[in-house]
Coordinates of C-alpha atoms in Angstrom, one line a residue:
Chain A
M242 CA -93.6 188.5 150.6
K243 CA -95.6 188.1 147.4
M244 CA -92.4 187.5 145.4
A245 CA -91.2 184.7 147.7
S246 CA -94.5 182.9 147.1
V247 CA -94.1 183.2 143.3
E248 CA -90.5 181.9 143.7
N249 CA -91.7 179.0 145.9
G250 CA -94.5 178.2 143.4
I251 CA -92.0 177.9 140.5
V252 CA -89.6 175.7 142.5
T253 CA -92.5 173.5 143.6
A254 CA -93.8 173.2 140.1
I255 CA -90.4 172.1 138.8
A256 CA -89.9 169.7 141.7
L257 CA -93.3 168.1 141.0
L258 CA -92.6 167.7 137.3
V259 CA -89.2 166.0 138.0
L260 CA -90.7 163.8 140.7
S261 CA -93.7 162.8 138.5
L262 CA -91.3 161.9 135.6
A263 CA -89.3 159.8 138.0
G264 CA -92.4 158.3 139.5
I265 CA -93.7 157.3 136.1
D266 CA -90.3 155.7 135.5
A267 CA -90.7 153.4 138.4
A268 CA -94.2 152.5 137.4
R269 CA -93.2 151.8 133.8
A270 CA -90.0 149.8 134.3
Q271 CA -91.3 147.6 131.6
R272 CA -91.7 149.9 128.7
V273 CA -92.7 148.2 125.5
L274 CA -90.0 149.7 123.3
I275 CA -88.3 148.6 120.1
K276 CA -84.9 150.2 119.7
I277 CA -83.6 150.6 116.1
D278 CA -80.4 152.4 114.9
G279 CA -78.1 152.4 112.0
S280 CA -77.9 153.4 108.3
S281 CA -79.3 156.7 107.2
T282 CA -80.0 155.1 103.8
V283 CA -82.3 152.5 105.4
F284 CA -83.8 155.1 107.8
P285 CA -86.7 156.3 105.5
I286 CA -88.0 152.8 105.1
T287 CA -87.7 151.9 108.8
E288 CA -89.3 155.2 109.7
A289 CA -92.2 154.6 107.3
V290 CA -92.7 151.1 108.7
A291 CA -92.5 152.3 112.3
E292 CA -95.0 155.0 111.6
E293 CA -97.6 152.6 110.1
F294 CA -96.8 149.9 112.7
Q295 CA -97.5 152.3 115.6
K296 CA -100.8 153.3 114.0
N297 CA -101.9 149.7 114.2
H298 CA -100.2 148.7 117.5
K299 CA -101.0 151.3 120.2
G300 CA -98.8 150.9 123.2
I301 CA -95.7 149.7 121.3
K302 CA -93.1 152.4 120.9
V303 CA -90.5 152.3 118.2
T304 CA -87.4 154.6 118.1
V305 CA -85.1 154.9 115.1
G306 CA -81.7 156.6 115.1
I307 CA -79.2 157.4 112.3
S308 CA -75.7 156.5 113.5
G309 CA -74.7 155.1 110.1
T310 CA -74.3 151.4 109.2
G311 CA -71.0 151.1 111.1
G312 CA -72.1 153.1 114.2
G313 CA -75.3 151.2 114.2
F314 CA -73.5 147.8 114.3
K315 CA -71.3 149.0 117.1
K316 CA -74.4 149.7 119.3
F317 CA -76.2 146.6 118.1
C318 CA -73.2 144.3 118.9
N319 CA -73.0 146.0 122.3
G320 CA -76.5 144.8 122.9
E321 CA -77.8 148.4 123.0
T322 CA -80.4 148.1 120.2
D323 CA -82.8 145.5 119.0
I324 CA -82.6 146.0 115.3
S325 CA -79.8 147.5 113.2
D326 CA -80.4 149.2 109.8
A327 CA -77.6 148.4 107.4
S328 CA -76.8 149.5 103.9
R329 CA -74.2 146.7 103.5
P330 CA -73.8 143.2 104.9
I331 CA -72.0 142.9 108.3
K332 CA -68.2 143.1 108.2
P333 CA -65.6 140.8 109.8
S334 CA -64.7 143.2 112.6
E335 CA -68.4 143.6 113.5
V336 CA -69.0 139.9 113.4
E337 CA -66.2 139.6 115.9
L338 CA -67.6 142.2 118.2
C339 CA -71.0 140.6 118.1
G340 CA -69.5 137.2 118.8
K341 CA -67.5 138.6 121.7
N342 CA -70.7 139.9 123.3
K343 CA -72.7 136.8 122.3
I344 CA -75.1 138.8 120.2
E345 CA -76.6 136.5 117.5
Y346 CA -78.5 138.1 114.6
V347 CA -80.9 137.3 111.8
E348 CA -80.1 139.2 108.6
L349 CA -83.1 140.3 106.5
P350 CA -83.0 142.1 103.1
V351 CA -85.6 144.8 103.0
A352 CA -85.1 146.7 99.7
Y353 CA -82.8 147.4 96.8
D354 CA -81.0 150.6 96.2
G355 CA -79.1 152.1 93.3
L356 CA -76.1 154.3 93.7
A357 CA -76.2 157.1 91.1
V358 CA -73.1 158.8 89.6
M359 CA -73.9 162.4 88.9
V360 CA -72.5 165.5 87.2
N361 CA -73.6 169.1 86.8
P362 CA -76.1 169.7 84.0
K363 CA -73.5 172.0 82.3
N364 CA -71.3 169.0 81.9
T365 CA -71.9 167.9 78.3
W366 CA -69.1 165.4 77.9
A367 CA -69.5 162.8 80.6
T368 CA -72.7 161.1 79.5
H369 CA -71.4 157.7 80.3
M370 CA -68.4 156.2 82.0
T371 CA -67.1 152.7 82.4
V372 CA -66.3 151.1 85.7
K373 CA -62.7 151.1 84.7
E374 CA -62.7 154.9 84.2
L375 CA -64.4 155.3 87.5
K376 CA -61.8 153.1 89.2
K377 CA -59.0 155.2 87.6
L378 CA -60.6 158.2 89.1
W379 CA -61.5 157.0 92.6
E380 CA -58.7 154.5 93.5
P381 CA -56.2 155.6 96.3
E382 CA -53.4 155.9 93.7
A383 CA -55.3 158.6 91.9
Q384 CA -54.9 161.0 94.8
G385 CA -53.3 164.2 93.7
K386 CA -52.6 162.7 90.2
V387 CA -55.8 162.2 88.4
T388 CA -57.1 165.8 88.7
R389 CA -58.3 166.7 85.2
W390 CA -61.2 165.4 83.1
S391 CA -58.8 164.9 80.1
Q392 CA -56.9 162.3 82.2
I393 CA -59.9 160.0 82.3
R394 CA -60.8 159.9 78.7
P395 CA -58.9 161.6 75.8
G396 CA -61.1 164.2 74.2
W397 CA -62.6 165.4 77.4
P398 CA -61.8 169.0 78.4
D399 CA -58.5 169.8 80.0
K400 CA -60.2 171.1 83.1
E401 CA -60.1 170.3 86.8
I402 CA -62.4 167.6 88.2
H403 CA -64.0 168.1 91.6
L404 CA -65.2 165.0 93.4
F405 CA -68.0 164.6 95.9
G406 CA -69.0 161.4 97.7
A407 CA -70.7 159.9 100.7
G408 CA -69.0 160.1 104.1
V409 CA -66.5 157.4 104.9
D410 CA -68.6 156.1 107.9
S411 CA -71.5 155.3 105.6
G412 CA -72.3 151.9 104.1
T413 CA -72.8 153.8 100.8
Y414 CA -69.1 154.7 100.8
D415 CA -68.1 151.1 101.7
Y416 CA -70.3 149.7 98.9
F417 CA -69.1 152.2 96.3
T418 CA -65.4 151.6 97.0
E419 CA -66.0 147.8 96.9
A420 CA -67.9 148.0 93.6
I421 CA -65.6 150.5 91.9
V422 CA -62.2 150.3 93.4
G423 CA -62.4 146.6 94.2
K424 CA -61.5 147.0 97.9
E425 CA -64.0 148.0 100.6
H426 CA -63.3 151.3 102.4
S427 CA -60.4 152.2 100.1
S428 CA -60.4 155.3 97.9
R429 CA -58.6 158.6 97.3
G430 CA -59.0 161.0 100.2
D431 CA -59.1 164.3 98.3
F432 CA -62.8 164.5 97.7
T433 CA -65.6 166.4 99.4
A434 CA -67.2 163.9 101.7
S435 CA -70.5 164.5 103.5
E436 CA -72.9 162.3 105.5
D437 CA -75.6 164.7 104.4
D438 CA -76.5 163.9 100.8
N439 CA -78.2 167.3 100.3
V440 CA -74.8 168.9 100.8
L441 CA -73.5 166.7 97.9
V442 CA -76.5 167.7 95.8
Q443 CA -75.8 171.4 96.4
G444 CA -72.1 170.9 95.7
I445 CA -72.6 169.2 92.4
A446 CA -75.5 171.5 91.4
T447 CA -73.3 174.6 91.7
D448 CA -70.0 173.3 90.3
P449 CA -69.9 172.6 86.5
L450 CA -66.7 170.5 87.0
A451 CA -68.1 168.3 89.7
L452 CA -68.7 164.5 89.8
G453 CA -70.2 162.6 92.7
F454 CA -72.1 159.6 93.9
F455 CA -75.0 158.9 96.3
G456 CA -78.3 157.1 96.6
V457 CA -80.6 157.4 93.6
A458 CA -83.5 158.6 95.8
Y459 CA -81.7 162.0 96.1
Y460 CA -81.4 162.2 92.3
E461 CA -85.1 161.6 91.9
H462 CA -86.0 164.7 94.0
N463 CA -83.3 166.9 92.3
K464 CA -83.7 166.0 88.7
D465 CA -83.6 169.6 87.5
K466 CA -80.2 170.2 89.2
L467 CA -78.2 167.1 88.4
T468 CA -77.4 164.9 85.4
L469 CA -77.0 161.2 85.6
V470 CA -73.9 159.4 84.2
A471 CA -74.7 156.1 82.7
V472 CA -72.4 153.4 84.0
D473 CA -71.0 150.5 81.8
D474 CA -69.5 147.5 83.6
E475 CA -68.4 146.0 80.3
K476 CA -70.0 142.7 81.2
P477 CA -72.4 141.7 78.5
E478 CA -74.3 139.4 80.9
N479 CA -75.6 142.4 82.8
G480 CA -76.9 144.1 79.6
K481 CA -74.8 145.7 76.9
G482 CA -73.5 149.2 77.1
P483 CA -73.9 151.9 79.6
T484 CA -77.1 151.8 81.8
L485 CA -78.8 154.4 83.9
P486 CA -80.1 153.7 87.4
T487 CA -83.8 153.7 86.4
Y488 CA -86.3 151.7 88.4
E489 CA -86.4 149.0 85.7
N490 CA -82.6 148.7 85.4
V491 CA -82.2 148.4 89.1
V492 CA -84.9 145.7 89.3
S493 CA -83.6 143.7 86.3
G494 CA -80.0 143.8 87.6
A495 CA -78.8 145.6 84.4
Y496 CA -77.5 148.5 86.6
Q497 CA -74.5 146.7 88.0
P498 CA -72.3 147.0 89.8
L499 CA -73.9 150.0 91.6
S500 CA -77.1 148.3 92.7
R501 CA -77.2 146.7 96.1
P502 CA -79.6 145.1 98.6
I503 CA -80.1 146.9 102.0
F504 CA -80.9 145.1 105.2
I505 CA -82.1 145.1 108.7
Y506 CA -80.3 142.9 111.3
V507 CA -82.5 141.6 114.2
S508 CA -81.0 140.5 117.4
R509 CA -81.8 136.8 118.0
K510 CA -82.6 137.5 121.6
A511 CA -84.8 140.5 120.9
A512 CA -86.7 138.5 118.3
D513 CA -88.2 136.4 121.0
R514 CA -90.0 139.4 122.4
P515 CA -93.6 139.5 121.0
E516 CA -93.4 143.2 120.0
V517 CA -90.2 142.8 118.1
K518 CA -91.5 139.6 116.4
E519 CA -94.6 141.4 115.4
F520 CA -92.7 144.5 114.1
V521 CA -90.3 142.4 111.9
R522 CA -93.3 140.4 110.5
F523 CA -95.0 143.7 109.8
Y524 CA -91.9 145.1 108.1
L525 CA -91.6 142.2 105.7
T526 CA -95.3 142.0 104.8
A527 CA -97.2 145.4 105.2
G528 CA -93.9 147.2 104.7
R529 CA -93.5 146.1 101.1
P530 CA -95.5 148.9 99.5
L531 CA -93.9 151.5 101.7
V532 CA -90.4 150.7 100.2
R533 CA -91.5 152.1 96.8
E534 CA -93.3 155.0 98.4
V535 CA -90.1 156.3 100.1
G536 CA -88.1 156.0 96.9
Y537 CA -86.5 152.6 97.0
V538 CA -86.9 149.5 94.9
A539 CA -88.9 146.8 96.6
L540 CA -87.7 143.2 96.5
A541 CA -89.8 140.5 94.8
D542 CA -92.6 139.1 96.9
K543 CA -90.8 135.8 96.8
V544 CA -87.6 137.2 98.4
Y545 CA -89.7 138.8 101.2
D546 CA -91.4 135.5 101.8
L547 CA -88.1 133.7 102.0
A548 CA -86.7 136.3 104.3
L549 CA -89.8 135.9 106.5
A550 CA -89.2 132.2 106.6
R551 CA -85.6 132.8 107.6
F552 CA -86.8 135.0 110.4
D553 CA -89.4 132.5 111.6
K554 CA -86.7 129.8 111.6
R555 CA -84.4 132.3 113.4
A556 CA -81.7 131.5 110.9
V557 CA -78.8 133.4 112.4
G558 CA -75.7 134.7 110.6
S559 CA -75.2 136.5 107.3
V560 CA -75.8 134.9 103.9
F561 CA -72.7 136.9 102.7
G562 CA -70.4 135.1 105.1
G563 CA -69.7 138.2 107.2
K564 CA -67.3 139.6 104.7
G565 CA -68.9 143.1 104.3
S566 CA -69.9 144.6 101.0
Q567 CA -70.3 142.3 98.0
V568 CA -70.7 143.3 94.4
G569 CA -73.1 141.8 91.9
V570 CA -75.8 140.8 94.3
T571 CA -78.8 140.9 91.9
L572 CA -82.3 140.2 93.0
E573 CA -82.1 136.7 91.6
S574 CA -78.8 135.8 93.3
L575 CA -80.3 137.2 96.5
L576 CA -83.2 134.9 96.1
K577 CA -80.9 131.9 95.7
A578 CA -78.9 132.9 98.7
E579 CA -81.9 133.4 100.9
A580 CA -83.4 130.1 99.8
K581 CA -80.4 128.2 101.1
Chain B
M122 CA -49.2 233.2 115.4
R123 CA -50.9 232.6 112.1
P124 CA -48.9 229.5 110.9
Q125 CA -49.6 227.9 114.3
A126 CA -53.3 228.5 114.0
A127 CA -53.3 226.8 110.6
A128 CA -51.5 223.8 112.0
L129 CA -54.0 223.6 114.9
Y130 CA -56.9 223.8 112.4
R131 CA -55.4 221.0 110.3
M132 CA -55.0 218.8 113.4
L133 CA -58.5 219.5 114.4
T134 CA -59.9 218.6 111.0
L135 CA -57.9 215.4 111.0
R136 CA -59.3 214.5 114.5
H137 CA -62.7 215.3 113.3
W138 CA -62.3 213.0 110.3
T139 CA -60.8 210.2 112.5
E140 CA -63.7 210.6 114.8
R141 CA -66.2 210.3 111.9
L142 CA -64.4 207.3 110.3
F143 CA -64.5 205.4 113.6
K144 CA -68.2 206.1 114.0
I145 CA -68.8 204.8 110.5
A146 CA -66.8 201.7 111.1
A147 CA -68.7 201.0 114.4
V148 CA -72.1 201.5 112.7
A149 CA -70.9 199.2 109.8
T150 CA -70.1 196.4 112.2
L151 CA -73.5 196.7 113.8
V152 CA -75.2 196.7 110.4
I153 CA -73.3 193.6 109.3
V154 CA -74.4 191.8 112.5
L155 CA -78.0 192.9 112.2
A156 CA -78.2 192.2 108.5
T157 CA -76.9 188.7 108.9
L158 CA -79.5 188.0 111.6
A159 CA -82.2 189.6 109.5
A160 CA -81.2 187.6 106.4
L161 CA -81.3 184.3 108.5
L162 CA -84.6 185.1 110.0
L163 CA -86.1 186.2 106.7
D164 CA -84.9 183.1 105.0
A165 CA -86.4 180.8 107.6
V166 CA -89.6 182.8 107.6
I167 CA -90.0 182.7 103.8
D168 CA -89.3 179.0 103.7
G169 CA -91.1 177.9 106.7
A170 CA -93.9 180.3 107.6
G171 CA -96.3 178.6 105.2
R172 CA -95.6 175.3 106.9
L173 CA -96.2 176.6 110.4
S174 CA -99.6 175.6 111.8
W175 CA -101.3 174.1 114.8
Q176 CA -101.1 170.7 113.0
F177 CA -97.3 171.1 112.7
L178 CA -97.0 171.8 116.4
T179 CA -99.1 168.9 117.5
S180 CA -98.0 166.1 115.1
F181 CA -95.3 163.5 115.3
P182 CA -92.7 163.1 112.6
S183 CA -93.9 161.3 109.5
R184 CA -92.5 160.0 106.2
K185 CA -94.9 162.3 104.5
P186 CA -93.5 165.8 104.6
E187 CA -96.9 167.5 104.7
E188 CA -98.0 165.4 107.7
A189 CA -94.8 165.7 109.7
G190 CA -94.8 167.6 112.9
I191 CA -92.5 168.8 115.6
L192 CA -94.4 167.8 118.8
A193 CA -92.0 165.1 120.0
A194 CA -89.0 167.4 119.5
L195 CA -90.6 170.4 121.1
V196 CA -91.7 168.5 124.2
G197 CA -88.3 166.8 124.3
T198 CA -86.5 170.1 124.2
T199 CA -88.7 171.6 127.0
Y200 CA -88.2 168.6 129.3
L201 CA -84.5 168.5 128.6
M202 CA -84.0 172.2 129.3
I203 CA -85.9 172.0 132.6
L204 CA -84.0 168.9 133.8
T205 CA -80.7 170.5 132.7
A206 CA -81.5 173.6 134.7
V207 CA -82.4 171.5 137.7
V208 CA -79.1 169.7 137.6
A209 CA -76.7 172.5 136.4
V210 CA -77.9 175.7 138.2
P211 CA -77.6 174.5 141.8
V212 CA -74.3 172.8 141.2
G213 CA -73.0 175.8 139.2
V214 CA -74.1 178.4 141.6
G215 CA -72.7 176.3 144.5
A216 CA -69.3 176.1 142.9
A217 CA -69.3 179.8 142.2
I218 CA -70.2 180.6 145.8
Y219 CA -67.4 178.4 147.0
L220 CA -64.8 179.9 144.7
E221 CA -65.8 183.5 145.3
E222 CA -66.8 183.4 149.0
Y223 CA -64.9 180.6 150.7
A224 CA -61.9 179.4 148.7
K225 CA -58.6 181.0 149.7
K226 CA -57.0 182.8 146.9
G227 CA -53.9 180.8 146.1
W228 CA -52.5 178.5 143.5
F229 CA -55.3 176.0 143.9
S230 CA -58.1 178.5 143.1
R231 CA -56.1 179.8 140.2
V232 CA -55.7 176.3 138.8
V233 CA -59.4 175.6 139.2
E234 CA -60.2 179.0 137.6
V235 CA -58.1 178.3 134.5
N236 CA -59.6 174.9 134.2
I237 CA -63.1 176.1 134.3
A238 CA -62.4 178.8 131.7
N239 CA -60.9 176.1 129.5
L240 CA -63.8 173.8 130.0
A241 CA -66.1 176.5 128.8
G242 CA -64.2 176.4 125.5
V243 CA -64.2 172.7 125.0
P244 CA -66.1 171.7 121.8
S245 CA -69.5 170.4 122.7
I246 CA -69.0 167.1 120.8
I247 CA -66.4 166.2 123.5
Y248 CA -69.1 166.5 126.1
G249 CA -71.2 164.2 124.0
L250 CA -68.5 161.5 124.0
L251 CA -68.1 161.9 127.8
G252 CA -71.9 161.6 128.2
L253 CA -71.9 158.5 126.0
E254 CA -69.3 156.7 128.0
L255 CA -70.2 157.9 131.5
F256 CA -74.0 158.3 131.6
V257 CA -75.2 156.0 128.7
R258 CA -72.8 153.1 129.2
A259 CA -71.1 153.2 132.6
M260 CA -74.1 154.4 134.6
G261 CA -76.5 152.4 132.4
L262 CA -78.9 155.2 131.8
D263 CA -79.3 154.3 128.2
R264 CA -80.2 157.1 125.7
S265 CA -82.6 158.6 128.0
L266 CA -83.8 162.1 128.9
L267 CA -81.8 161.9 132.1
A268 CA -78.6 161.0 130.3
G269 CA -79.2 163.8 127.9
A270 CA -79.9 166.3 130.7
L271 CA -76.7 165.3 132.6
T272 CA -74.6 165.7 129.4
M273 CA -76.1 169.1 128.7
A274 CA -75.6 170.0 132.4
L275 CA -71.9 169.3 132.0
L276 CA -71.8 171.4 128.9
V277 CA -73.4 174.5 130.5
L278 CA -71.8 174.1 134.0
P279 CA -68.6 176.1 133.2
I280 CA -70.6 179.0 131.7
I281 CA -73.0 179.1 134.8
I282 CA -70.0 179.0 137.2
I283 CA -68.3 181.9 135.3
A284 CA -71.4 184.0 135.1
G285 CA -72.2 183.2 138.8
R286 CA -68.7 184.3 139.9
E287 CA -69.0 187.6 137.9
A288 CA -72.3 188.3 139.6
L289 CA -71.0 187.5 143.1
R290 CA -67.9 189.6 142.4
A291 CA -70.1 192.6 141.4
V292 CA -71.6 192.7 144.9
P293 CA -69.6 195.5 146.7
P294 CA -67.4 194.3 149.6
S295 CA -68.9 197.1 151.7
I296 CA -72.3 195.1 151.8
R297 CA -70.5 192.1 153.3
E298 CA -68.6 194.2 155.8
A299 CA -71.7 195.9 156.9
S300 CA -73.4 192.6 157.3
Y301 CA -70.6 191.2 159.4
A302 CA -70.5 194.4 161.4
L303 CA -74.1 193.8 162.4
G304 CA -73.2 190.4 163.7
A305 CA -74.3 188.2 160.8
S306 CA -72.5 185.0 160.2
R307 CA -70.9 184.1 156.9
W308 CA -73.8 181.9 155.9
Q309 CA -76.3 184.7 156.8
T310 CA -74.3 187.2 154.9
I311 CA -74.2 185.1 151.8
R312 CA -77.8 183.9 151.9
Y313 CA -79.5 187.3 152.7
Q314 CA -77.1 189.9 151.3
V315 CA -74.8 188.6 148.7
L316 CA -77.0 186.1 147.0
S317 CA -80.1 188.3 146.8
L318 CA -78.0 191.1 145.2
A319 CA -76.3 188.7 142.8
F320 CA -79.5 186.8 142.0
P321 CA -80.5 188.7 138.9
G322 CA -77.0 188.3 137.4
I323 CA -76.9 184.6 138.2
L324 CA -80.3 184.1 136.7
T325 CA -79.5 185.9 133.5
G326 CA -76.2 184.0 133.2
S327 CA -77.9 180.7 133.8
I328 CA -80.7 181.3 131.3
L329 CA -78.2 182.5 128.6
A330 CA -76.2 179.3 129.3
L331 CA -79.3 177.2 128.7
S332 CA -80.1 179.2 125.6
R333 CA -76.7 177.9 124.3
A334 CA -77.6 174.4 125.2
I335 CA -81.0 174.5 123.5
G336 CA -79.4 174.8 120.0
E337 CA -76.8 172.1 120.5
A338 CA -77.3 169.0 118.5
A339 CA -73.7 167.6 118.3
P340 CA -73.3 166.3 121.9
L341 CA -76.8 164.7 121.8
I342 CA -76.1 163.0 118.4
T343 CA -72.8 161.7 119.7
M344 CA -74.6 160.5 122.8
G345 CA -77.0 158.7 120.5
A346 CA -80.2 160.7 121.0
L347 CA -82.7 159.4 118.5
T348 CA -84.1 160.8 115.3
Y349 CA -87.5 159.2 114.8
I350 CA -89.7 159.2 117.9
A351 CA -93.5 159.3 117.6
F352 CA -94.4 159.5 121.3
L353 CA -93.7 161.9 124.2
P354 CA -91.1 161.1 126.8
D355 CA -93.0 159.6 129.8
G356 CA -90.3 159.4 132.4
L357 CA -86.7 160.3 133.2
L358 CA -85.5 157.2 131.5
A359 CA -87.6 157.6 128.4
P360 CA -86.0 158.0 124.9
F361 CA -86.3 161.5 123.5
T362 CA -85.4 163.8 120.6
V363 CA -84.8 167.6 120.5
L364 CA -85.5 170.4 118.0
P365 CA -82.0 170.7 116.5
I366 CA -81.8 167.0 115.8
Q367 CA -85.3 167.0 114.2
I368 CA -84.3 170.0 112.0
F369 CA -81.0 168.4 111.1
N370 CA -82.8 165.2 110.0
W371 CA -85.3 167.1 107.9
V372 CA -82.6 169.2 106.2
S373 CA -80.9 166.0 105.1
R374 CA -83.9 164.4 103.4
P375 CA -84.3 164.4 99.6
Q376 CA -88.0 165.6 99.5
K377 CA -88.5 169.3 99.2
G378 CA -91.4 169.2 101.6
F379 CA -89.0 168.3 104.4
F380 CA -87.1 171.4 103.7
A381 CA -90.1 173.6 104.5
A382 CA -90.7 171.5 107.6
A383 CA -87.0 172.2 108.6
A384 CA -87.5 175.9 108.1
A385 CA -90.7 175.8 110.2
G386 CA -88.8 173.9 112.8
I387 CA -86.1 176.6 112.9
I388 CA -88.8 179.3 113.5
V389 CA -90.1 177.2 116.4
L390 CA -86.6 176.9 117.8
L391 CA -86.1 180.7 117.5
V392 CA -89.4 181.4 119.2
V393 CA -88.5 179.1 122.1
L394 CA -85.1 180.8 122.3
L395 CA -86.6 184.3 122.3
L396 CA -89.1 183.3 125.0
M397 CA -86.2 182.1 127.2
N398 CA -84.3 185.3 126.7
A399 CA -87.4 187.3 127.3
L400 CA -87.9 185.4 130.6
A401 CA -84.3 186.2 131.6
V402 CA -84.9 190.0 130.9
Y403 CA -88.2 189.9 132.8
L404 CA -86.9 188.1 135.8
R405 CA -83.9 190.4 136.0
Q406 CA -86.1 193.5 135.9
R407 CA -88.5 192.2 138.5
Y408 CA -85.9 191.2 141.1
Q409 CA -83.8 194.3 140.6
R410 CA -86.7 196.5 141.3
R411 CA -87.5 194.6 144.5
L412 CA -83.9 194.9 145.7
Y413 CA -83.6 198.6 145.3
L414 CA -87.0 199.7 146.6

């Protein structure tokens, strides 16, 4: 009966493990846990802040998910998370959902991000493009019609154009369409869309006729495989001529309209919990140098201070009026909006 | 007779060549399968072997690729698999016993049979949606280890039932008849004769079903399992992450260092998978020997 005892041993061990897990559950009904979900663009910053925060605050546990800006807001407005990462301001439908469930939120800008337009290094012609040209290429009417480079600018080769872009659930896609097409979440559908930016990097790097857009952080780590396209918004007040999404151009606001602030949304109710309050304060103070470290542009200290003041006042609502993506939010105008 | 002999000879050569051709085709398919597997393994090992270390196995994820580790995901996967097995195996085997040993063969059992076979083919993401609505929201389990395990249990249940039924069916009817003839009740027959004979098969089927679950990321992502977790699950209702989700997250990061971490994560996942399969083979051998002694 040696076998039976081995068998019993295994069964007992598993039962003990499950019971002990359940037992700990009962004992720790009050877990000190901060739940965060949302944009994959904001994820690296929140992850870095959470990592440092947990080093300094033993006992507080932070979890971060990547459901995308829209998916994150759905959970947030259902009361399932404490903080939502967002790469665009909250949209009317989300405002409505939050309102229905009586979830109030404090909106806090955490960084600035540039969207880069990129082509394959073998592409020698498209060194710069105007916003108008990009619109002609990306608007819904272009579907199936604008398919060759020569259709965008006379003199460019009469070859097919292959488009790559962020997935349609992402805040990045929402912002790009608002900035280029003029209407949020509206573009042609015949492009290769992926939530995974590395897929887009690979696509553009291997296809000489490709053009695509995604966060500038991905360009910085793939400089040898991609070529940036300078973008000209033809508005002299944002600097003359085409500009590249360099650190300086994103900071100065010259790289418009494809620079945008990114946010965290904190639930008003969760903000009263000491650990959440501590985490948000940590994010907006000690988190500042981490923003640059993970590849984003940090806001001016003044903006962080104002955001912190907003948080301490629990100023609920969005400074963007709950209308979703907005174009032309420079660091300066953000400062003014936050100061209100 | 001569012309006939020539015809016979031609026919034989033709047969011989057909025979050879078929053998070559069969070997070729095997080579394709093995070469693909070898290429995958080689690729992961080349990219990830250098990253594999004790530090990698015992560290939590980090924003710095060189400091990032897989501990939270490895422990999460282990707990999830054990819990899934605890939920799915008894239920699955019970269902298989009912369907094979008790249920009357009629339209009802046929409908159930077709449905179970269909469920085994349902895309895993659908189970994730079901888990999200049922366990996470309706039952209020949140995005916990328990909710994840129940979702995974649903996913593997049809496979366990099918494997269990195959194993029960393989037990010769003569064994049951002999048992009845000796005066054993139905329960005694199932418990002492049928189940012990079918046990190795059920076990193998269950472990292979769990091996499928271990690589699944889609249902858990849909359910909302998390990406960044720097602590170990400390209870049934604790948040968790698993190896495929951690690998998926690393692959989609811009820094090259995370790519190596992802490859190292793949090696860890493969090793866990091989260990599970080895366990299945070992247990089968062990119990089979006992039964036929």
